[in-house]
Amino acid sequence: MKYSLQVLLISLLLLFCHHTQSQHSVAREWNEANLIAIRNDTAKPTIHARNLFHISMGMYDAWAAYDDIAETYLLGKTVDGYSVEFNGIPTQIDINKAREEAISYTAYRLILHRYKFAGSFNSIIRPYIENLMNTLGYNINYTSQNYLSGNPAALGNYIANQIILYGLQDGANENGSYENVHYNPLNEPLIMEFPGNPNLTFPNNWQPLSLAVNISQSGDTLVGNVLDFLSPEWGQVKPFSLTEEDATV
């Protein structure tokens, strides 16, 4: 999964690479905004891998919508049982400008949604992405999704909303704060401040860790001392570029 996401991100950077030495592409700017959000959220690799994939996928679809040959990933397709309607868009005079605007609204809306519960959302993440939108000259209060109007911002809003809805039914339990629904560990927690491991009953199974203080990557003290197993039920979440054979080891 990690390799597939790296390939997607590298491909996106190459695809959108029309920047000069003094100015990065819009996709590069929003990839950096996404990484800043990740750095200032709690450590949850599987969830952030999903965010990287979905935001990259949205930016790609915003680009591909203006191309006669490129094939979209979700826009106008049915993926994992979720269908997204797309009836095309009016011809644009300045395609590059339209793409940049659609990409920006797509990424902005998705980051706004996916990181809204991060502890630093209001202090770091939201100000950063709002400042980026203002710097690019876009109105953050424009929320129309009527892409048939020909407004690239509306297309970006539409793509973002469809990815949000797609994510709410993809098995990740986003509405439930990604909490584990069925999985319970077989072993009792390992208390890290004591030597030895007397509670390990099933050595081939995962054992939770109990920490004296649980501190996030951002330096915030978290509630509870025992770390949960991360995303044990995500075998049902549709991955990027993995076949059924790849998922079997």
PDB file of C-alpha atoms in Angstrom:
ATOM      1  CA  MET A   1       0.000   0.000   0.000  1.00  0.00           C
ATOM      2  CA  LYS A   2       2.793   2.410   0.906  1.00  0.00           C
ATOM      3  CA  TYR A   3       4.536   1.742  -2.410  1.00  0.00           C
ATOM      4  CA  SER A   4       1.346   2.341  -4.395  1.00  0.00           C
ATOM      5  CA  LEU A   5       0.731   5.667  -2.656  1.00  0.00           C
ATOM      6  CA  GLN A   6       4.300   6.757  -3.339  1.00  0.00           C
ATOM      7  CA  VAL A   7       3.871   5.912  -7.026  1.00  0.00           C
ATOM      8  CA  LEU A   8       0.633   7.905  -7.164  1.00  0.00           C
ATOM      9  CA  LEU A   9       2.141  10.960  -5.492  1.00  0.00           C
ATOM     10  CA  ILE A  10       5.272  10.884  -7.647  1.00  0.00           C
ATOM     11  CA  SER A  11       3.128  10.536 -10.778  1.00  0.00           C
ATOM     12  CA  LEU A  12       1.017  13.498  -9.694  1.00  0.00           C
ATOM     13  CA  LEU A  13       4.072  15.672  -9.153  1.00  0.00           C
ATOM     14  CA  LEU A  14       5.393  14.768 -12.599  1.00  0.00           C
ATOM     15  CA  LEU A  15       1.978  15.237 -14.159  1.00  0.00           C
ATOM     16  CA  PHE A  16       1.517  18.722 -12.744  1.00  0.00           C
ATOM     17  CA  CYS A  17       5.168  19.726 -12.998  1.00  0.00           C
ATOM     18  CA  HIS A  18       4.981  22.972 -14.946  1.00  0.00           C
ATOM     19  CA  HIS A  19       6.521  25.112 -12.217  1.00  0.00           C
ATOM     20  CA  THR A  20       9.492  27.383 -12.535  1.00  0.00           C
ATOM     21  CA  GLN A  21      12.339  27.659 -10.047  1.00  0.00           C
ATOM     22  CA  SER A  22      10.465  30.416  -8.224  1.00  0.00           C
ATOM     23  CA  GLN A  23       6.980  28.857  -8.226  1.00  0.00           C
ATOM     24  CA  HIS A  24       5.782  25.326  -7.495  1.00  0.00           C
ATOM     25  CA  SER A  25       2.771  23.774  -9.187  1.00  0.00           C
ATOM     26  CA  VAL A  26      -0.597  24.034  -7.443  1.00  0.00           C
ATOM     27  CA  ALA A  27      -0.605  20.273  -6.849  1.00  0.00           C
ATOM     28  CA  ARG A  28       2.770  20.545  -5.139  1.00  0.00           C
ATOM     29  CA  GLU A  29       1.454  23.368  -2.939  1.00  0.00           C
ATOM     30  CA  TRP A  30      -1.539  21.297  -1.844  1.00  0.00           C
ATOM     31  CA  ASN A  31       0.511  18.164  -1.293  1.00  0.00           C
ATOM     32  CA  GLU A  32       2.647  20.227   1.081  1.00  0.00           C
ATOM     33  CA  ALA A  33      -0.480  21.556   2.805  1.00  0.00           C
ATOM     34  CA  ASN A  34      -1.655  17.983   3.305  1.00  0.00           C
ATOM     35  CA  LEU A  35       1.725  16.993   4.774  1.00  0.00           C
ATOM     36  CA  ILE A  36       1.621  19.981   7.136  1.00  0.00           C
ATOM     37  CA  ALA A  37      -1.811  18.813   8.311  1.00  0.00           C
ATOM     38  CA  ILE A  38      -0.448  15.301   8.895  1.00  0.00           C
ATOM     39  CA  ARG A  39       2.533  16.614  10.868  1.00  0.00           C
ATOM     40  CA  ASN A  40       0.204  18.585  13.127  1.00  0.00           C
ATOM     41  CA  ASP A  41      -2.326  15.813  13.684  1.00  0.00           C
ATOM     42  CA  THR A  42      -1.996  12.737  15.894  1.00  0.00           C
ATOM     43  CA  ALA A  43       0.034   9.804  14.562  1.00  0.00           C
ATOM     44  CA  LYS A  44      -2.290   7.456  12.666  1.00  0.00           C
ATOM     45  CA  PRO A  45      -0.448   6.105   9.598  1.00  0.00           C
ATOM     46  CA  THR A  46      -3.286   4.133   7.990  1.00  0.00           C
ATOM     47  CA  ILE A  47      -5.714   7.046   8.265  1.00  0.00           C
ATOM     48  CA  HIS A  48      -3.195   9.505   6.847  1.00  0.00           C
ATOM     49  CA  ALA A  49      -2.299   7.079   4.050  1.00  0.00           C
ATOM     50  CA  ARG A  50      -6.005   7.103   3.152  1.00  0.00           C
ATOM     51  CA  ASN A  51      -6.029  10.918   3.305  1.00  0.00           C
ATOM     52  CA  LEU A  52      -2.985  11.091   1.022  1.00  0.00           C
ATOM     53  CA  PHE A  53      -4.634   8.739  -1.451  1.00  0.00           C
ATOM     54  CA  HIS A  54      -8.048  10.429  -1.487  1.00  0.00           C
ATOM     55  CA  ILE A  55      -6.690  13.974  -1.769  1.00  0.00           C
ATOM     56  CA  SER A  56      -4.259  12.931  -4.515  1.00  0.00           C
ATOM     57  CA  MET A  57      -7.072  11.099  -6.288  1.00  0.00           C
ATOM     58  CA  GLY A  58      -9.274  14.193  -6.074  1.00  0.00           C
ATOM     59  CA  MET A  59      -6.578  16.467  -7.482  1.00  0.00           C
ATOM     60  CA  TYR A  60      -5.956  14.023 -10.314  1.00  0.00           C
ATOM     61  CA  ASP A  61      -9.663  13.836 -11.200  1.00  0.00           C
ATOM     62  CA  ALA A  62      -9.825  17.653 -11.185  1.00  0.00           C
ATOM     63  CA  TRP A  63      -6.945  17.626 -13.689  1.00  0.00           C
ATOM     64  CA  ALA A  64      -8.285  14.756 -15.811  1.00  0.00           C
ATOM     65  CA  ALA A  65     -11.742  16.337 -16.134  1.00  0.00           C
ATOM     66  CA  TYR A  66     -10.211  18.879 -18.534  1.00  0.00           C
ATOM     67  CA  ASP A  67      -8.479  16.287 -20.708  1.00  0.00           C
ATOM     68  CA  ASP A  68      -9.986  14.331 -23.622  1.00  0.00           C
ATOM     69  CA  ILE A  69      -7.703  11.320 -23.139  1.00  0.00           C
ATOM     70  CA  ALA A  70      -6.962  11.031 -19.406  1.00  0.00           C
ATOM     71  CA  GLU A  71      -9.228   8.660 -17.496  1.00  0.00           C
ATOM     72  CA  THR A  72     -10.573   9.735 -14.124  1.00  0.00           C
ATOM     73  CA  TYR A  73     -10.417   7.499 -11.044  1.00  0.00           C
ATOM     74  CA  LEU A  74     -13.738   8.247  -9.280  1.00  0.00           C
ATOM     75  CA  LEU A  75     -15.372  11.057 -11.260  1.00  0.00           C
ATOM     76  CA  GLY A  76     -18.000   9.540 -13.573  1.00  0.00           C
ATOM     77  CA  LYS A  77     -17.145   6.013 -12.389  1.00  0.00           C
ATOM     78  CA  THR A  78     -18.353   3.362  -9.968  1.00  0.00           C
ATOM     79  CA  VAL A  79     -15.666   2.408  -7.449  1.00  0.00           C
ATOM     80  CA  ASP A  80     -16.251  -0.176  -4.739  1.00  0.00           C
ATOM     81  CA  GLY A  81     -20.016   0.109  -5.241  1.00  0.00           C
ATOM     82  CA  TYR A  82     -20.100   3.926  -5.074  1.00  0.00           C
ATOM     83  CA  SER A  83     -21.137   5.769  -8.253  1.00  0.00           C
ATOM     84  CA  VAL A  84     -20.327   9.378  -9.092  1.00  0.00           C
ATOM     85  CA  GLU A  85     -22.305  11.137 -11.789  1.00  0.00           C
ATOM     86  CA  PHE A  86     -20.378  13.304 -14.208  1.00  0.00           C
ATOM     87  CA  ASN A  87     -21.801  14.781 -17.409  1.00  0.00           C
ATOM     88  CA  GLY A  88     -18.755  16.659 -18.614  1.00  0.00           C
ATOM     89  CA  ILE A  89     -17.892  20.327 -18.326  1.00  0.00           C
ATOM     90  CA  PRO A  90     -18.089  23.291 -20.694  1.00  0.00           C
ATOM     91  CA  THR A  91     -14.954  24.005 -22.713  1.00  0.00           C
ATOM     92  CA  GLN A  92     -12.542  26.337 -20.946  1.00  0.00           C
ATOM     93  CA  ILE A  93     -10.503  29.049 -22.686  1.00  0.00           C
ATOM     94  CA  ASP A  94      -7.636  28.741 -20.210  1.00  0.00           C
ATOM     95  CA  ILE A  95      -7.422  25.058 -19.287  1.00  0.00           C
ATOM     96  CA  ASN A  96      -4.373  25.411 -17.039  1.00  0.00           C
ATOM     97  CA  LYS A  97      -6.054  28.135 -15.019  1.00  0.00           C
ATOM     98  CA  ALA A  98      -9.247  26.076 -14.733  1.00  0.00           C
ATOM     99  CA  ARG A  99      -7.299  23.022 -13.607  1.00  0.00           C
ATOM    100  CA  GLU A 100      -5.448  24.950 -10.922  1.00  0.00           C
ATOM    101  CA  GLU A 101      -8.701  26.347  -9.545  1.00  0.00           C
ATOM    102  CA  ALA A 102     -10.490  22.981  -9.562  1.00  0.00           C
ATOM    103  CA  ILE A 103      -7.497  21.274  -7.941  1.00  0.00           C
ATOM    104  CA  SER A 104      -7.319  23.929  -5.234  1.00  0.00           C
ATOM    105  CA  TYR A 105     -10.982  23.745  -4.263  1.00  0.00           C
ATOM    106  CA  THR A 106     -10.849  19.940  -4.259  1.00  0.00           C
ATOM    107  CA  ALA A 107      -7.828  19.802  -1.952  1.00  0.00           C
ATOM    108  CA  TYR A 108      -9.013  22.663   0.266  1.00  0.00           C
ATOM    109  CA  ARG A 109     -12.432  21.099   0.927  1.00  0.00           C
ATOM    110  CA  LEU A 110     -10.961  17.651   1.590  1.00  0.00           C
ATOM    111  CA  ILE A 111      -8.295  18.902   4.014  1.00  0.00           C
ATOM    112  CA  LEU A 112     -10.913  21.069   5.742  1.00  0.00           C
ATOM    113  CA  HIS A 113     -13.093  17.985   6.228  1.00  0.00           C
ATOM    114  CA  ARG A 114     -10.514  15.312   7.051  1.00  0.00           C
ATOM    115  CA  TYR A 115      -8.544  17.258   9.669  1.00  0.00           C
ATOM    116  CA  LYS A 116     -11.363  19.156  11.370  1.00  0.00           C
ATOM    117  CA  PHE A 117     -10.925  17.184  14.615  1.00  0.00           C
ATOM    118  CA  ALA A 118      -7.134  17.604  14.797  1.00  0.00           C
ATOM    119  CA  GLY A 119      -6.012  19.411  17.940  1.00  0.00           C
ATOM    120  CA  SER A 120      -4.140  22.024  15.898  1.00  0.00           C
ATOM    121  CA  PHE A 121      -6.875  22.457  13.278  1.00  0.00           C
ATOM    122  CA  ASN A 122      -7.876  25.992  14.287  1.00  0.00           C
ATOM    123  CA  SER A 123      -4.378  27.137  15.251  1.00  0.00           C
ATOM    124  CA  ILE A 124      -2.297  25.745  12.363  1.00  0.00           C
ATOM    125  CA  ILE A 125      -4.076  23.671   9.715  1.00  0.00           C
ATOM    126  CA  ARG A 126      -7.068  25.849   8.906  1.00  0.00           C
ATOM    127  CA  PRO A 127      -5.119  29.140   8.865  1.00  0.00           C
ATOM    128  CA  TYR A 128      -2.523  27.572   6.562  1.00  0.00           C
ATOM    129  CA  ILE A 129      -4.981  26.302   3.945  1.00  0.00           C
ATOM    130  CA  GLU A 130      -7.108  29.459   4.100  1.00  0.00           C
ATOM    131  CA  ASN A 131      -3.991  31.572   3.587  1.00  0.00           C
ATOM    132  CA  LEU A 132      -3.006  29.378   0.632  1.00  0.00           C
ATOM    133  CA  MET A 133      -6.444  29.853  -0.945  1.00  0.00           C
ATOM    134  CA  ASN A 134      -6.228  33.617  -0.405  1.00  0.00           C
ATOM    135  CA  THR A 135      -2.728  33.714  -1.871  1.00  0.00           C
ATOM    136  CA  LEU A 136      -3.983  31.868  -4.939  1.00  0.00           C
ATOM    137  CA  GLY A 137      -6.846  34.364  -5.250  1.00  0.00           C
ATOM    138  CA  TYR A 138      -9.734  31.996  -4.467  1.00  0.00           C
ATOM    139  CA  ASN A 139     -12.850  32.666  -2.405  1.00  0.00           C
ATOM    140  CA  ILE A 140     -13.170  30.124   0.424  1.00  0.00           C
ATOM    141  CA  ASN A 141     -16.848  31.012   0.854  1.00  0.00           C
ATOM    142  CA  TYR A 142     -17.761  29.775  -2.620  1.00  0.00           C
ATOM    143  CA  THR A 143     -19.518  26.445  -2.011  1.00  0.00           C
ATOM    144  CA  SER A 144     -21.509  25.743  -5.197  1.00  0.00           C
ATOM    145  CA  GLN A 145     -21.148  22.236  -6.628  1.00  0.00           C
ATOM    146  CA  ASN A 146     -22.874  23.009  -9.932  1.00  0.00           C
ATOM    147  CA  TYR A 147     -19.963  22.047 -12.173  1.00  0.00           C
ATOM    148  CA  LEU A 148     -22.198  22.311 -15.271  1.00  0.00           C
ATOM    149  CA  SER A 149     -22.024  26.075 -14.779  1.00  0.00           C
ATOM    150  CA  GLY A 150     -18.463  25.876 -16.083  1.00  0.00           C
ATOM    151  CA  ASN A 151     -16.984  27.298 -12.871  1.00  0.00           C
ATOM    152  CA  PRO A 152     -13.858  25.244 -11.990  1.00  0.00           C
ATOM    153  CA  ALA A 153     -14.388  26.043  -8.297  1.00  0.00           C
ATOM    154  CA  ALA A 154     -17.779  24.317  -8.439  1.00  0.00           C
ATOM    155  CA  LEU A 155     -16.148  21.272 -10.033  1.00  0.00           C
ATOM    156  CA  GLY A 156     -13.568  21.170  -7.241  1.00  0.00           C
ATOM    157  CA  ASN A 157     -16.288  21.421  -4.598  1.00  0.00           C
ATOM    158  CA  TYR A 158     -18.247  18.661  -6.323  1.00  0.00           C
ATOM    159  CA  ILE A 159     -15.268  16.300  -6.531  1.00  0.00           C
ATOM    160  CA  ALA A 160     -14.372  16.917  -2.882  1.00  0.00           C
ATOM    161  CA  ASN A 161     -17.927  16.272  -1.716  1.00  0.00           C
ATOM    162  CA  GLN A 162     -18.161  13.050  -3.702  1.00  0.00           C
ATOM    163  CA  ILE A 163     -14.878  11.799  -2.223  1.00  0.00           C
ATOM    164  CA  ILE A 164     -16.144  12.692   1.256  1.00  0.00           C
ATOM    165  CA  LEU A 165     -19.332  10.680   0.649  1.00  0.00           C
ATOM    166  CA  TYR A 166     -17.322   7.834  -0.856  1.00  0.00           C
ATOM    167  CA  GLY A 167     -15.101   7.778   2.221  1.00  0.00           C
ATOM    168  CA  LEU A 168     -18.073   7.601   4.591  1.00  0.00           C
ATOM    169  CA  GLN A 169     -19.036   4.202   3.164  1.00  0.00           C
ATOM    170  CA  ASP A 170     -15.660   2.639   2.380  1.00  0.00           C
ATOM    171  CA  GLY A 171     -15.375   0.594   5.590  1.00  0.00           C
ATOM    172  CA  ALA A 172     -12.913   2.873   7.402  1.00  0.00           C
ATOM    173  CA  ASN A 173     -15.560   3.874   9.990  1.00  0.00           C
ATOM    174  CA  GLU A 174     -14.802   7.561   9.511  1.00  0.00           C
ATOM    175  CA  ASN A 175     -18.132   8.553  11.075  1.00  0.00           C
ATOM    176  CA  GLY A 176     -17.121   6.574  14.143  1.00  0.00           C
ATOM    177  CA  SER A 177     -13.760   8.354  14.445  1.00  0.00           C
ATOM    178  CA  TYR A 178     -12.106   5.282  12.866  1.00  0.00           C
ATOM    179  CA  GLU A 179     -12.630   3.330  16.099  1.00  0.00           C
ATOM    180  CA  ASN A 180     -12.269  -0.459  16.037  1.00  0.00           C
ATOM    181  CA  VAL A 181     -15.701  -2.074  15.754  1.00  0.00           C
ATOM    182  CA  HIS A 182     -15.049  -5.793  16.159  1.00  0.00           C
ATOM    183  CA  TYR A 183     -11.396  -6.360  17.034  1.00  0.00           C
ATOM    184  CA  ASN A 184     -10.369  -7.140  20.622  1.00  0.00           C
ATOM    185  CA  PRO A 185      -6.777  -8.102  21.535  1.00  0.00           C
ATOM    186  CA  LEU A 186      -6.174 -11.561  23.008  1.00  0.00           C
ATOM    187  CA  ASN A 187      -3.247 -10.455  25.193  1.00  0.00           C
ATOM    188  CA  GLU A 188      -3.374  -8.205  28.227  1.00  0.00           C
ATOM    189  CA  PRO A 189      -1.480  -4.885  27.839  1.00  0.00           C
ATOM    190  CA  LEU A 190       2.265  -4.832  28.371  1.00  0.00           C
ATOM    191  CA  ILE A 191       3.015  -2.300  31.140  1.00  0.00           C
ATOM    192  CA  MET A 192       6.119  -0.581  29.827  1.00  0.00           C
ATOM    193  CA  GLU A 193       7.414   0.765  33.156  1.00  0.00           C
ATOM    194  CA  PHE A 194       7.867  -2.760  34.578  1.00  0.00           C
ATOM    195  CA  PRO A 195      10.444  -5.341  33.424  1.00  0.00           C
ATOM    196  CA  GLY A 196       9.488  -8.600  31.740  1.00  0.00           C
ATOM    197  CA  ASN A 197       6.264  -9.599  30.042  1.00  0.00           C
ATOM    198  CA  PRO A 198       4.216 -11.847  32.338  1.00  0.00           C
ATOM    199  CA  ASN A 199       0.902 -11.150  30.558  1.00  0.00           C
ATOM    200  CA  LEU A 200       1.871 -12.516  27.137  1.00  0.00           C
ATOM    201  CA  THR A 201      -0.431 -15.495  26.655  1.00  0.00           C
ATOM    202  CA  PHE A 202      -0.528 -15.607  22.857  1.00  0.00           C
ATOM    203  CA  PRO A 203       2.996 -14.822  21.544  1.00  0.00           C
ATOM    204  CA  ASN A 204       1.889 -14.889  17.894  1.00  0.00           C
ATOM    205  CA  ASN A 205      -0.739 -12.213  18.446  1.00  0.00           C
ATOM    206  CA  TRP A 206      -0.516  -8.463  18.936  1.00  0.00           C
ATOM    207  CA  GLN A 207      -0.155  -7.144  22.480  1.00  0.00           C
ATOM    208  CA  PRO A 208      -1.268  -3.620  23.455  1.00  0.00           C
ATOM    209  CA  LEU A 209       1.250  -1.311  25.126  1.00  0.00           C
ATOM    210  CA  SER A 210       0.413   0.549  28.325  1.00  0.00           C
ATOM    211  CA  LEU A 211       2.409   3.774  28.664  1.00  0.00           C
ATOM    212  CA  ALA A 212       2.820   5.911  31.757  1.00  0.00           C
ATOM    213  CA  VAL A 213       2.047   8.980  29.631  1.00  0.00           C
ATOM    214  CA  ASN A 214       0.656   8.885  26.093  1.00  0.00           C
ATOM    215  CA  ILE A 215       1.970  11.836  24.054  1.00  0.00           C
ATOM    216  CA  SER A 216       1.142  12.449  20.396  1.00  0.00           C
ATOM    217  CA  GLN A 217       3.655  13.361  17.694  1.00  0.00           C
ATOM    218  CA  SER A 218       2.534  16.974  18.143  1.00  0.00           C
ATOM    219  CA  GLY A 219       3.399  16.942  21.838  1.00  0.00           C
ATOM    220  CA  ASP A 220      -0.183  16.730  23.096  1.00  0.00           C
ATOM    221  CA  THR A 221      -0.980  14.473  26.055  1.00  0.00           C
ATOM    222  CA  LEU A 222      -3.667  12.005  24.987  1.00  0.00           C
ATOM    223  CA  VAL A 223      -6.446  10.528  27.082  1.00  0.00           C
ATOM    224  CA  GLY A 224      -5.784   6.933  28.160  1.00  0.00           C
ATOM    225  CA  ASN A 225      -2.596   4.969  28.560  1.00  0.00           C
ATOM    226  CA  VAL A 226      -3.216   1.868  26.435  1.00  0.00           C
ATOM    227  CA  LEU A 227      -2.609   2.162  22.702  1.00  0.00           C
ATOM    228  CA  ASP A 228      -5.292   0.642  20.463  1.00  0.00           C
ATOM    229  CA  PHE A 229      -4.456  -1.584  17.537  1.00  0.00           C
ATOM    230  CA  LEU A 230      -4.587   0.666  14.483  1.00  0.00           C
ATOM    231  CA  SER A 231      -7.157  -0.211  11.798  1.00  0.00           C
ATOM    232  CA  PRO A 232      -7.350  -3.994  12.265  1.00  0.00           C
ATOM    233  CA  GLU A 233     -10.587  -4.137  10.269  1.00  0.00           C
ATOM    234  CA  TRP A 234      -9.320  -2.188   7.278  1.00  0.00           C
ATOM    235  CA  GLY A 235      -9.021  -5.289   5.136  1.00  0.00           C
ATOM    236  CA  GLN A 236     -12.438  -4.263   3.808  1.00  0.00           C
ATOM    237  CA  VAL A 237     -11.278  -0.748   2.819  1.00  0.00           C
ATOM    238  CA  LYS A 238     -10.607  -0.602  -0.910  1.00  0.00           C
ATOM    239  CA  PRO A 239      -6.876   0.008  -1.469  1.00  0.00           C
ATOM    240  CA  PHE A 240      -5.190   1.721  -4.373  1.00  0.00           C
ATOM    241  CA  SER A 241      -3.671  -0.502  -7.071  1.00  0.00           C
ATOM    242  CA  LEU A 242      -3.712  -3.736  -5.033  1.00  0.00           C
ATOM    243  CA  THR A 243      -5.326  -6.881  -6.453  1.00  0.00           C
ATOM    244  CA  GLU A 244      -6.893  -9.709  -4.462  1.00  0.00           C
ATOM    245  CA  GLU A 245      -3.682 -11.674  -5.037  1.00  0.00           C
ATOM    246  CA  ASP A 246      -1.604  -8.830  -3.580  1.00  0.00           C
ATOM    247  CA  ALA A 247      -3.720  -8.858  -0.418  1.00  0.00           C
ATOM    248  CA  THR A 248      -3.018 -12.546   0.257  1.00  0.00           C
ATOM    249  CA  VAL A 249       0.269 -13.549   1.867  1.00  0.00           C
TER     250      VAL A 249
END
